[in-house]
Amino acid sequence: MAAPLVLVVLVAVTVRAALYRSSLAAFIAERVEVASPLNAWKRVVEGLALLDLGVSPYSGAIFHETPLIIYLFHFLIEYAELVFMITDVLTAVALYLAIQDYNKVVFKKQKLLIELDKYAPDVAELIRTPMEMHYIPLKVALFYLLNPYTVMSCVAKSTCAINNTVIAFFFLATIKGSAFLSAVFLALATYQSLYPITLFAPALLYLLQRQFIPIKPKSKSFWLYTMQYAALYLCSLVVIICLSFFLLNSWDFIPSVYGFILSVPDLTPNIGLFWYFFAEMFEHFSLFFVCVFQINVFFYTIPLAVKLKEHPVFFMFVQLAIISIFKSYPTVGDVALYMAFLPVWSHLYRYPAHLRLFLCLPPAGVLPHSRTPFDKTRWDRGHACFEQWTQCRLKAASRTCNASTRASPCFPQLRFLPHLTLQLWAVHQELEEVFELKPGLNLWPRNSSAHKLFTSLSLVLGDICFSWKFPLHCFSQ
């Protein structure tokens, strides 16, 4: 099995080396799908220039990477292309070894359950043979190394590739059953991009299963092991953060890195959910909705842990997908990591009701941004025309959604939105007429918080309808 893996690695390295020497490298590095304000190579170079001048790289609003990354490239800047190729290879090898060990565990468990006659007769087609499982690790490595998203991230020298490597080694350490290394690599991943903290739950569940500790809140062994793993994780994270402080002799990196991730001040277009929504929002409401959007990444961890406690590896896969969707500055490199795990669940492909929709989601998230120029006029639209613009958007959303829902039964739950929005707007207009006729009522002043909240709610509902035009049209039957 080593020979095919070596062949895949050679092909992947050759493709990357050829693209580095082509004119496409500069073009790819400029794409917003590949590079974000957090991991763009241009910003790393700016940070290195400031560091060489004796100025803190976090003194401005350009560099938002961690101190360990900038000091890594401070010594390896001349070999940057080689570093990124090596990180991709290391990620693929780590995933290969991890899935190989995971398949051995699954096969032993499957064999034991067959001997004990625990399987129902109608699940025979779900039982995987050794031959099927033999090629899954190679497919995972192949899916990662030759995925165009991974290749583009490497060619653009996006530091997302380094984040993927750290997560891959965390996954390998967890599958191997090493609680210490798992906690260390999870701390490194959290230090790099904050959101991998949600992988704590699936890692803990897998390690508990491997130690044959029952997952019961009343069990003392459960809480003892949980506290040990949490202590290892927190101690590793504190050591890494303190090391960063000693390198810079300053805490400036905390607001520049983690504050930047959480507050989302840079609304440069990307493949994520944040930039478009907040580019059209008043500053008065931004803090509330930033909190709501950020909660999405962490909100699903507890219910998924309850539902998938017997399947922690699948839980980890789902959590990686959630991170790549809901993080504030996602790139195609984040999508490539969770897509590499798809061959592990190949025996389930026949069962999803909307597999075609699922497979179209990653391109659907990228293509609109790569083909649609950024609308600068919408970015700079003033508050004076807010209500007039809202009415136009609502009417457009109504026409769009009415036409789409007649042709598509895929999303019937969205059909009520344009009608509800127009009803809300009609009530809004009628109440304003009443207030003008009887100003003594003064129930809803035009500049009050209630007025702003209601008009914003109408705008949000209209935007939801308008933004669903693409999937309604694309996935119509």
PDB file of C-alpha atoms in Angstrom, residues 78-335:
ATOM      1  CA  GLU A  78      13.113  31.490   1.219  1.00  0.00           C
ATOM      2  CA  TYR A  79      11.706  27.959   1.296  1.00  0.00           C
ATOM      3  CA  ALA A  80       8.026  28.919   1.603  1.00  0.00           C
ATOM      4  CA  GLU A  81       6.920  26.899  -1.432  1.00  0.00           C
ATOM      5  CA  LEU A  82       8.667  23.796  -0.118  1.00  0.00           C
ATOM      6  CA  VAL A  83       7.133  24.316   3.353  1.00  0.00           C
ATOM      7  CA  PHE A  84       3.604  24.389   1.959  1.00  0.00           C
ATOM      8  CA  MET A  85       4.168  21.305  -0.196  1.00  0.00           C
ATOM      9  CA  ILE A  86       5.570  19.434   2.806  1.00  0.00           C
ATOM     10  CA  THR A  87       2.607  20.451   4.985  1.00  0.00           C
ATOM     11  CA  ASP A  88       0.166  19.082   2.399  1.00  0.00           C
ATOM     12  CA  VAL A  89       2.088  15.805   2.186  1.00  0.00           C
ATOM     13  CA  LEU A  90       2.239  15.518   5.983  1.00  0.00           C
ATOM     14  CA  THR A  91      -1.514  16.133   6.210  1.00  0.00           C
ATOM     15  CA  ALA A  92      -2.249  13.399   3.674  1.00  0.00           C
ATOM     16  CA  VAL A  93       0.107  10.913   5.368  1.00  0.00           C
ATOM     17  CA  ALA A  94      -1.400  11.663   8.802  1.00  0.00           C
ATOM     18  CA  LEU A  95      -4.922  11.142   7.458  1.00  0.00           C
ATOM     19  CA  TYR A  96      -3.817   7.939   5.720  1.00  0.00           C
ATOM     20  CA  LEU A  97      -2.352   6.477   8.926  1.00  0.00           C
ATOM     21  CA  ALA A  98      -5.296   7.616  11.043  1.00  0.00           C
ATOM     22  CA  ILE A  99      -7.934   6.084   8.760  1.00  0.00           C
ATOM     23  CA  GLN A 100      -5.861   2.894   8.492  1.00  0.00           C
ATOM     24  CA  ASP A 101      -5.925   2.487  12.283  1.00  0.00           C
ATOM     25  CA  TYR A 102      -9.568   3.507  12.499  1.00  0.00           C
ATOM     26  CA  ASN A 103     -10.536   0.849   9.952  1.00  0.00           C
ATOM     27  CA  LYS A 104      -8.753  -1.788  12.010  1.00  0.00           C
ATOM     28  CA  VAL A 105     -10.804  -0.790  15.066  1.00  0.00           C
ATOM     29  CA  VAL A 106     -14.033  -0.785  13.046  1.00  0.00           C
ATOM     30  CA  PHE A 107     -13.251  -4.198  11.540  1.00  0.00           C
ATOM     31  CA  LYS A 108     -12.561  -5.762  14.958  1.00  0.00           C
ATOM     32  CA  LYS A 109     -15.775  -4.311  16.374  1.00  0.00           C
ATOM     33  CA  GLN A 110     -17.715  -5.445  13.324  1.00  0.00           C
ATOM     34  CA  LYS A 111     -16.277  -8.958  13.541  1.00  0.00           C
ATOM     35  CA  LEU A 112     -17.153  -9.202  17.248  1.00  0.00           C
ATOM     36  CA  LEU A 113     -20.741  -8.096  16.664  1.00  0.00           C
ATOM     37  CA  ILE A 114     -21.121 -10.615  13.830  1.00  0.00           C
ATOM     38  CA  GLU A 115     -19.903 -13.424  16.089  1.00  0.00           C
ATOM     39  CA  LEU A 116     -22.335 -12.347  18.801  1.00  0.00           C
ATOM     40  CA  ASP A 117     -25.139 -12.121  16.224  1.00  0.00           C
ATOM     41  CA  LYS A 118     -25.918  -8.532  17.161  1.00  0.00           C
ATOM     42  CA  TYR A 119     -26.650  -7.325  13.631  1.00  0.00           C
ATOM     43  CA  ALA A 120     -30.162  -7.338  12.180  1.00  0.00           C
ATOM     44  CA  PRO A 121     -30.625  -9.376   8.974  1.00  0.00           C
ATOM     45  CA  ASP A 122     -31.430  -6.340   6.834  1.00  0.00           C
ATOM     46  CA  VAL A 123     -28.104  -4.566   7.516  1.00  0.00           C
ATOM     47  CA  ALA A 124     -25.918  -7.147   5.794  1.00  0.00           C
ATOM     48  CA  GLU A 125     -25.178  -4.787   2.900  1.00  0.00           C
ATOM     49  CA  LEU A 126     -23.754  -2.225   5.342  1.00  0.00           C
ATOM     50  CA  ILE A 127     -21.117  -4.634   6.644  1.00  0.00           C
ATOM     51  CA  ARG A 128     -17.835  -3.716   4.982  1.00  0.00           C
ATOM     52  CA  THR A 129     -15.458  -6.371   3.713  1.00  0.00           C
ATOM     53  CA  PRO A 130     -11.681  -6.204   4.334  1.00  0.00           C
ATOM     54  CA  MET A 131     -11.126  -5.502   0.627  1.00  0.00           C
ATOM     55  CA  GLU A 132     -13.431  -2.461   0.720  1.00  0.00           C
ATOM     56  CA  MET A 133     -11.742  -1.102   3.816  1.00  0.00           C
ATOM     57  CA  HIS A 134      -8.268  -1.778   2.444  1.00  0.00           C
ATOM     58  CA  TYR A 135      -8.407   1.061  -0.114  1.00  0.00           C
ATOM     59  CA  ILE A 136     -10.191   3.673   1.996  1.00  0.00           C
ATOM     60  CA  PRO A 137      -6.976   5.217   3.501  1.00  0.00           C
ATOM     61  CA  LEU A 138      -5.500   5.640   0.022  1.00  0.00           C
ATOM     62  CA  LYS A 139      -8.728   7.252  -1.199  1.00  0.00           C
ATOM     63  CA  VAL A 140      -8.631   9.695   1.700  1.00  0.00           C
ATOM     64  CA  ALA A 141      -5.042  10.700   0.876  1.00  0.00           C
ATOM     65  CA  LEU A 142      -5.965  10.948  -2.802  1.00  0.00           C
ATOM     66  CA  PHE A 143      -9.037  13.079  -2.042  1.00  0.00           C
ATOM     67  CA  TYR A 144      -6.890  15.494  -0.053  1.00  0.00           C
ATOM     68  CA  LEU A 145      -3.732  15.754  -2.170  1.00  0.00           C
ATOM     69  CA  LEU A 146      -5.405  15.983  -5.581  1.00  0.00           C
ATOM     70  CA  ASN A 147      -8.425  18.021  -4.545  1.00  0.00           C
ATOM     71  CA  PRO A 148      -8.365  21.289  -6.550  1.00  0.00           C
ATOM     72  CA  TYR A 149      -9.244  23.195  -3.369  1.00  0.00           C
ATOM     73  CA  THR A 150      -6.138  21.836  -1.626  1.00  0.00           C
ATOM     74  CA  VAL A 151      -3.943  22.500  -4.655  1.00  0.00           C
ATOM     75  CA  MET A 152      -5.151  26.100  -4.906  1.00  0.00           C
ATOM     76  CA  SER A 153      -4.556  26.725  -1.193  1.00  0.00           C
ATOM     77  CA  CYS A 154      -1.026  25.375  -1.485  1.00  0.00           C
ATOM     78  CA  VAL A 155      -0.231  27.377  -4.624  1.00  0.00           C
ATOM     79  CA  ALA A 156      -1.616  30.552  -3.019  1.00  0.00           C
ATOM     80  CA  LYS A 157       0.533  29.787   0.070  1.00  0.00           C
ATOM     81  CA  SER A 158      -2.478  30.157   2.324  1.00  0.00           C
ATOM     82  CA  THR A 159      -1.648  29.368   5.953  1.00  0.00           C
ATOM     83  CA  CYS A 160      -4.881  27.379   6.059  1.00  0.00           C
ATOM     84  CA  ALA A 161      -2.712  24.467   4.864  1.00  0.00           C
ATOM     85  CA  ILE A 162      -0.757  24.622   8.138  1.00  0.00           C
ATOM     86  CA  ASN A 163      -3.998  24.633  10.148  1.00  0.00           C
ATOM     87  CA  ASN A 164      -5.112  21.512   8.252  1.00  0.00           C
ATOM     88  CA  THR A 165      -1.825  19.798   9.068  1.00  0.00           C
ATOM     89  CA  VAL A 166      -2.225  20.480  12.781  1.00  0.00           C
ATOM     90  CA  ILE A 167      -5.823  19.169  12.729  1.00  0.00           C
ATOM     91  CA  ALA A 168      -4.721  16.062  10.805  1.00  0.00           C
ATOM     92  CA  PHE A 169      -2.061  15.287  13.432  1.00  0.00           C
ATOM     93  CA  PHE A 170      -4.632  15.882  16.162  1.00  0.00           C
ATOM     94  CA  PHE A 171      -6.897  13.361  14.428  1.00  0.00           C
ATOM     95  CA  LEU A 172      -4.036  10.844  14.128  1.00  0.00           C
ATOM     96  CA  ALA A 173      -3.079  11.205  17.806  1.00  0.00           C
ATOM     97  CA  THR A 174      -6.712  10.757  18.840  1.00  0.00           C
ATOM     98  CA  ILE A 175      -7.156   7.608  16.746  1.00  0.00           C
ATOM     99  CA  LYS A 176      -3.888   6.217  18.146  1.00  0.00           C
ATOM    100  CA  GLY A 177      -5.264   6.756  21.650  1.00  0.00           C
ATOM    101  CA  SER A 178      -2.599   9.223  22.820  1.00  0.00           C
ATOM    102  CA  ALA A 179      -4.442  11.645  25.099  1.00  0.00           C
ATOM    103  CA  PHE A 180      -1.355  13.825  25.609  1.00  0.00           C
ATOM    104  CA  LEU A 181      -0.537  14.338  21.920  1.00  0.00           C
ATOM    105  CA  SER A 182      -4.213  14.740  21.092  1.00  0.00           C
ATOM    106  CA  ALA A 183      -4.530  17.539  23.673  1.00  0.00           C
ATOM    107  CA  VAL A 184      -1.317  19.221  22.466  1.00  0.00           C
ATOM    108  CA  PHE A 185      -2.340  19.247  18.792  1.00  0.00           C
ATOM    109  CA  LEU A 186      -5.874  20.342  19.672  1.00  0.00           C
ATOM    110  CA  ALA A 187      -4.384  23.229  21.656  1.00  0.00           C
ATOM    111  CA  LEU A 188      -2.220  24.133  18.639  1.00  0.00           C
ATOM    112  CA  ALA A 189      -5.256  24.021  16.320  1.00  0.00           C
ATOM    113  CA  THR A 190      -7.259  26.198  18.740  1.00  0.00           C
ATOM    114  CA  TYR A 191      -4.324  28.593  19.017  1.00  0.00           C
ATOM    115  CA  GLN A 192      -4.217  28.890  15.248  1.00  0.00           C
ATOM    116  CA  SER A 193      -7.881  29.498  14.424  1.00  0.00           C
ATOM    117  CA  LEU A 194      -9.947  29.271  17.642  1.00  0.00           C
ATOM    118  CA  TYR A 195     -12.835  27.240  16.178  1.00  0.00           C
ATOM    119  CA  PRO A 196     -11.223  23.766  16.541  1.00  0.00           C
ATOM    120  CA  ILE A 197     -12.027  23.972  20.253  1.00  0.00           C
ATOM    121  CA  THR A 198     -15.327  22.328  19.245  1.00  0.00           C
ATOM    122  CA  LEU A 199     -13.346  19.166  18.365  1.00  0.00           C
ATOM    123  CA  PHE A 200     -12.703  18.645  22.081  1.00  0.00           C
ATOM    124  CA  ALA A 201     -16.004  16.763  22.521  1.00  0.00           C
ATOM    125  CA  PRO A 202     -15.571  14.143  19.736  1.00  0.00           C
ATOM    126  CA  ALA A 203     -11.938  13.547  20.714  1.00  0.00           C
ATOM    127  CA  LEU A 204     -12.912  12.993  24.341  1.00  0.00           C
ATOM    128  CA  LEU A 205     -15.708  10.603  23.353  1.00  0.00           C
ATOM    129  CA  TYR A 206     -13.357   8.544  21.175  1.00  0.00           C
ATOM    130  CA  LEU A 207     -10.669   8.361  23.867  1.00  0.00           C
ATOM    131  CA  LEU A 208     -13.270   7.298  26.441  1.00  0.00           C
ATOM    132  CA  GLN A 209     -14.431   4.502  24.134  1.00  0.00           C
ATOM    133  CA  ARG A 210     -10.859   3.415  23.524  1.00  0.00           C
ATOM    134  CA  GLN A 211     -10.254   3.233  27.289  1.00  0.00           C
ATOM    135  CA  PHE A 212     -13.535   1.295  27.744  1.00  0.00           C
ATOM    136  CA  ILE A 213     -14.838   3.970  30.097  1.00  0.00           C
ATOM    137  CA  PRO A 214     -18.656   4.189  30.138  1.00  0.00           C
ATOM    138  CA  ILE A 215     -20.027   7.526  28.952  1.00  0.00           C
ATOM    139  CA  LYS A 216     -22.288   8.113  31.920  1.00  0.00           C
ATOM    140  CA  PRO A 217     -22.456  11.353  33.924  1.00  0.00           C
ATOM    141  CA  LYS A 218     -22.766   9.352  37.162  1.00  0.00           C
ATOM    142  CA  SER A 219     -19.532   7.459  36.519  1.00  0.00           C
ATOM    143  CA  LYS A 220     -16.485   8.672  38.494  1.00  0.00           C
ATOM    144  CA  SER A 221     -14.069   7.293  35.911  1.00  0.00           C
ATOM    145  CA  PHE A 222     -15.841   9.328  33.215  1.00  0.00           C
ATOM    146  CA  TRP A 223     -15.358  12.606  35.079  1.00  0.00           C
ATOM    147  CA  LEU A 224     -11.803  11.738  36.129  1.00  0.00           C
ATOM    148  CA  TYR A 225     -10.685  11.063  32.555  1.00  0.00           C
ATOM    149  CA  THR A 226     -12.548  14.138  31.290  1.00  0.00           C
ATOM    150  CA  MET A 227     -10.783  16.359  33.824  1.00  0.00           C
ATOM    151  CA  GLN A 228      -7.404  14.862  32.930  1.00  0.00           C
ATOM    152  CA  TYR A 229      -7.885  15.459  29.208  1.00  0.00           C
ATOM    153  CA  ALA A 230      -9.241  18.981  29.802  1.00  0.00           C
ATOM    154  CA  ALA A 231      -6.270  19.782  32.061  1.00  0.00           C
ATOM    155  CA  LEU A 232      -3.802  18.565  29.413  1.00  0.00           C
ATOM    156  CA  TYR A 233      -5.549  20.649  26.790  1.00  0.00           C
ATOM    157  CA  LEU A 234      -5.703  23.830  28.870  1.00  0.00           C
ATOM    158  CA  CYS A 235      -2.099  23.510  30.076  1.00  0.00           C
ATOM    159  CA  SER A 236      -0.884  23.033  26.488  1.00  0.00           C
ATOM    160  CA  LEU A 237      -2.865  26.063  25.337  1.00  0.00           C
ATOM    161  CA  VAL A 238      -1.506  28.237  28.168  1.00  0.00           C
ATOM    162  CA  VAL A 239       2.081  27.149  27.390  1.00  0.00           C
ATOM    163  CA  ILE A 240       1.667  28.001  23.692  1.00  0.00           C
ATOM    164  CA  ILE A 241       0.153  31.409  24.451  1.00  0.00           C
ATOM    165  CA  CYS A 242       2.907  32.197  26.978  1.00  0.00           C
ATOM    166  CA  LEU A 243       5.536  31.175  24.417  1.00  0.00           C
ATOM    167  CA  SER A 244       3.977  33.633  21.979  1.00  0.00           C
ATOM    168  CA  PHE A 245       4.188  36.356  24.629  1.00  0.00           C
ATOM    169  CA  PHE A 246       7.882  35.672  25.220  1.00  0.00           C
ATOM    170  CA  LEU A 247       8.572  35.815  21.487  1.00  0.00           C
ATOM    171  CA  LEU A 248       6.900  39.208  21.068  1.00  0.00           C
ATOM    172  CA  ASN A 249       7.158  40.540  24.637  1.00  0.00           C
ATOM    173  CA  SER A 250       3.615  41.785  24.134  1.00  0.00           C
ATOM    174  CA  TRP A 251      -0.024  40.633  24.316  1.00  0.00           C
ATOM    175  CA  ASP A 252      -0.956  42.572  21.159  1.00  0.00           C
ATOM    176  CA  PHE A 253      -1.507  39.360  19.227  1.00  0.00           C
ATOM    177  CA  ILE A 254      -4.597  38.383  21.271  1.00  0.00           C
ATOM    178  CA  PRO A 255      -6.903  41.205  20.069  1.00  0.00           C
ATOM    179  CA  SER A 256      -5.275  41.189  16.621  1.00  0.00           C
ATOM    180  CA  VAL A 257      -5.852  37.461  16.077  1.00  0.00           C
ATOM    181  CA  TYR A 258      -8.729  36.264  18.249  1.00  0.00           C
ATOM    182  CA  GLY A 259     -10.490  39.610  18.512  1.00  0.00           C
ATOM    183  CA  PHE A 260     -10.327  39.869  14.725  1.00  0.00           C
ATOM    184  CA  ILE A 261     -11.809  36.381  14.295  1.00  0.00           C
ATOM    185  CA  LEU A 262     -14.678  37.019  16.709  1.00  0.00           C
ATOM    186  CA  SER A 263     -15.580  40.632  15.878  1.00  0.00           C
ATOM    187  CA  VAL A 264     -15.292  40.251  12.045  1.00  0.00           C
ATOM    188  CA  PRO A 265     -14.264  43.863  11.289  1.00  0.00           C
ATOM    189  CA  ASP A 266     -12.955  43.147   7.772  1.00  0.00           C
ATOM    190  CA  LEU A 267     -15.882  42.560   5.404  1.00  0.00           C
ATOM    191  CA  THR A 268     -13.804  41.577   2.390  1.00  0.00           C
ATOM    192  CA  PRO A 269     -15.898  39.198   0.219  1.00  0.00           C
ATOM    193  CA  ASN A 270     -15.246  35.499   0.776  1.00  0.00           C
ATOM    194  CA  ILE A 271     -17.113  32.187   0.597  1.00  0.00           C
ATOM    195  CA  GLY A 272     -18.494  32.601   4.122  1.00  0.00           C
ATOM    196  CA  LEU A 273     -21.766  33.885   5.529  1.00  0.00           C
ATOM    197  CA  PHE A 274     -20.591  36.954   7.426  1.00  0.00           C
ATOM    198  CA  TRP A 275     -19.404  39.541   4.926  1.00  0.00           C
ATOM    199  CA  TYR A 276     -22.555  39.975   2.820  1.00  0.00           C
ATOM    200  CA  PHE A 277     -24.875  40.030   5.808  1.00  0.00           C
ATOM    201  CA  PHE A 278     -22.906  42.608   7.788  1.00  0.00           C
ATOM    202  CA  ALA A 279     -22.094  44.795   4.785  1.00  0.00           C
ATOM    203  CA  GLU A 280     -25.823  45.646   4.630  1.00  0.00           C
ATOM    204  CA  MET A 281     -26.407  46.094   8.356  1.00  0.00           C
ATOM    205  CA  PHE A 282     -26.479  49.153  10.570  1.00  0.00           C
ATOM    206  CA  GLU A 283     -23.690  49.360  13.103  1.00  0.00           C
ATOM    207  CA  HIS A 284     -26.327  49.513  15.842  1.00  0.00           C
ATOM    208  CA  PHE A 285     -27.316  45.869  15.278  1.00  0.00           C
ATOM    209  CA  SER A 286     -23.947  44.406  14.299  1.00  0.00           C
ATOM    210  CA  LEU A 287     -22.833  43.278  17.773  1.00  0.00           C
ATOM    211  CA  PHE A 288     -26.001  41.282  18.368  1.00  0.00           C
ATOM    212  CA  PHE A 289     -25.856  39.500  15.024  1.00  0.00           C
ATOM    213  CA  VAL A 290     -22.101  38.859  15.285  1.00  0.00           C
ATOM    214  CA  CYS A 291     -22.823  37.015  18.536  1.00  0.00           C
ATOM    215  CA  VAL A 292     -25.654  35.066  16.885  1.00  0.00           C
ATOM    216  CA  PHE A 293     -23.502  34.082  13.913  1.00  0.00           C
ATOM    217  CA  GLN A 294     -20.535  33.081  16.076  1.00  0.00           C
ATOM    218  CA  ILE A 295     -22.746  30.946  18.313  1.00  0.00           C
ATOM    219  CA  ASN A 296     -23.615  28.798  15.282  1.00  0.00           C
ATOM    220  CA  VAL A 297     -20.174  27.178  15.299  1.00  0.00           C
ATOM    221  CA  PHE A 298     -20.415  26.161  18.945  1.00  0.00           C
ATOM    222  CA  PHE A 299     -24.172  25.640  19.265  1.00  0.00           C
ATOM    223  CA  TYR A 300     -24.348  22.241  17.551  1.00  0.00           C
ATOM    224  CA  THR A 301     -21.602  20.602  19.621  1.00  0.00           C
ATOM    225  CA  ILE A 302     -23.743  19.518  22.594  1.00  0.00           C
ATOM    226  CA  PRO A 303     -26.718  18.074  20.646  1.00  0.00           C
ATOM    227  CA  LEU A 304     -24.348  16.285  18.266  1.00  0.00           C
ATOM    228  CA  ALA A 305     -22.401  14.894  21.219  1.00  0.00           C
ATOM    229  CA  VAL A 306     -25.639  13.474  22.643  1.00  0.00           C
ATOM    230  CA  LYS A 307     -26.819  12.073  19.317  1.00  0.00           C
ATOM    231  CA  LEU A 308     -23.466  10.753  18.021  1.00  0.00           C
ATOM    232  CA  LYS A 309     -21.749   9.691  21.228  1.00  0.00           C
ATOM    233  CA  GLU A 310     -21.404   6.152  19.821  1.00  0.00           C
ATOM    234  CA  HIS A 311     -19.868   7.482  16.587  1.00  0.00           C
ATOM    235  CA  PRO A 312     -17.232  10.042  17.633  1.00  0.00           C
ATOM    236  CA  VAL A 313     -15.272   9.907  14.359  1.00  0.00           C
ATOM    237  CA  PHE A 314     -18.362  10.751  12.348  1.00  0.00           C
ATOM    238  CA  PHE A 315     -19.087  13.458  14.931  1.00  0.00           C
ATOM    239  CA  MET A 316     -15.610  14.874  14.259  1.00  0.00           C
ATOM    240  CA  PHE A 317     -16.269  14.864  10.513  1.00  0.00           C
ATOM    241  CA  VAL A 318     -19.574  16.721  10.975  1.00  0.00           C
ATOM    242  CA  GLN A 319     -17.923  19.235  13.276  1.00  0.00           C
ATOM    243  CA  LEU A 320     -15.211  19.963  10.701  1.00  0.00           C
ATOM    244  CA  ALA A 321     -17.922  20.617   8.122  1.00  0.00           C
ATOM    245  CA  ILE A 322     -19.737  22.966  10.525  1.00  0.00           C
ATOM    246  CA  ILE A 323     -16.516  24.882  11.185  1.00  0.00           C
ATOM    247  CA  SER A 324     -15.823  25.294   7.466  1.00  0.00           C
ATOM    248  CA  ILE A 325     -19.342  26.643   6.916  1.00  0.00           C
ATOM    249  CA  PHE A 326     -19.820  28.936   9.906  1.00  0.00           C
ATOM    250  CA  LYS A 327     -16.341  30.299  10.633  1.00  0.00           C
ATOM    251  CA  SER A 328     -15.930  34.021  10.048  1.00  0.00           C
ATOM    252  CA  TYR A 329     -13.242  33.836   7.331  1.00  0.00           C
ATOM    253  CA  PRO A 330     -13.493  30.448   5.557  1.00  0.00           C
ATOM    254  CA  THR A 331     -11.575  29.440   2.457  1.00  0.00           C
ATOM    255  CA  VAL A 332     -11.665  26.477   0.103  1.00  0.00           C
ATOM    256  CA  GLY A 333      -8.824  24.930   2.109  1.00  0.00           C
ATOM    257  CA  ASP A 334     -11.221  24.428   5.025  1.00  0.00           C
ATOM    258  CA  VAL A 335     -13.695  22.704   2.725  1.00  0.00           C
TER     259      VAL A 335
END
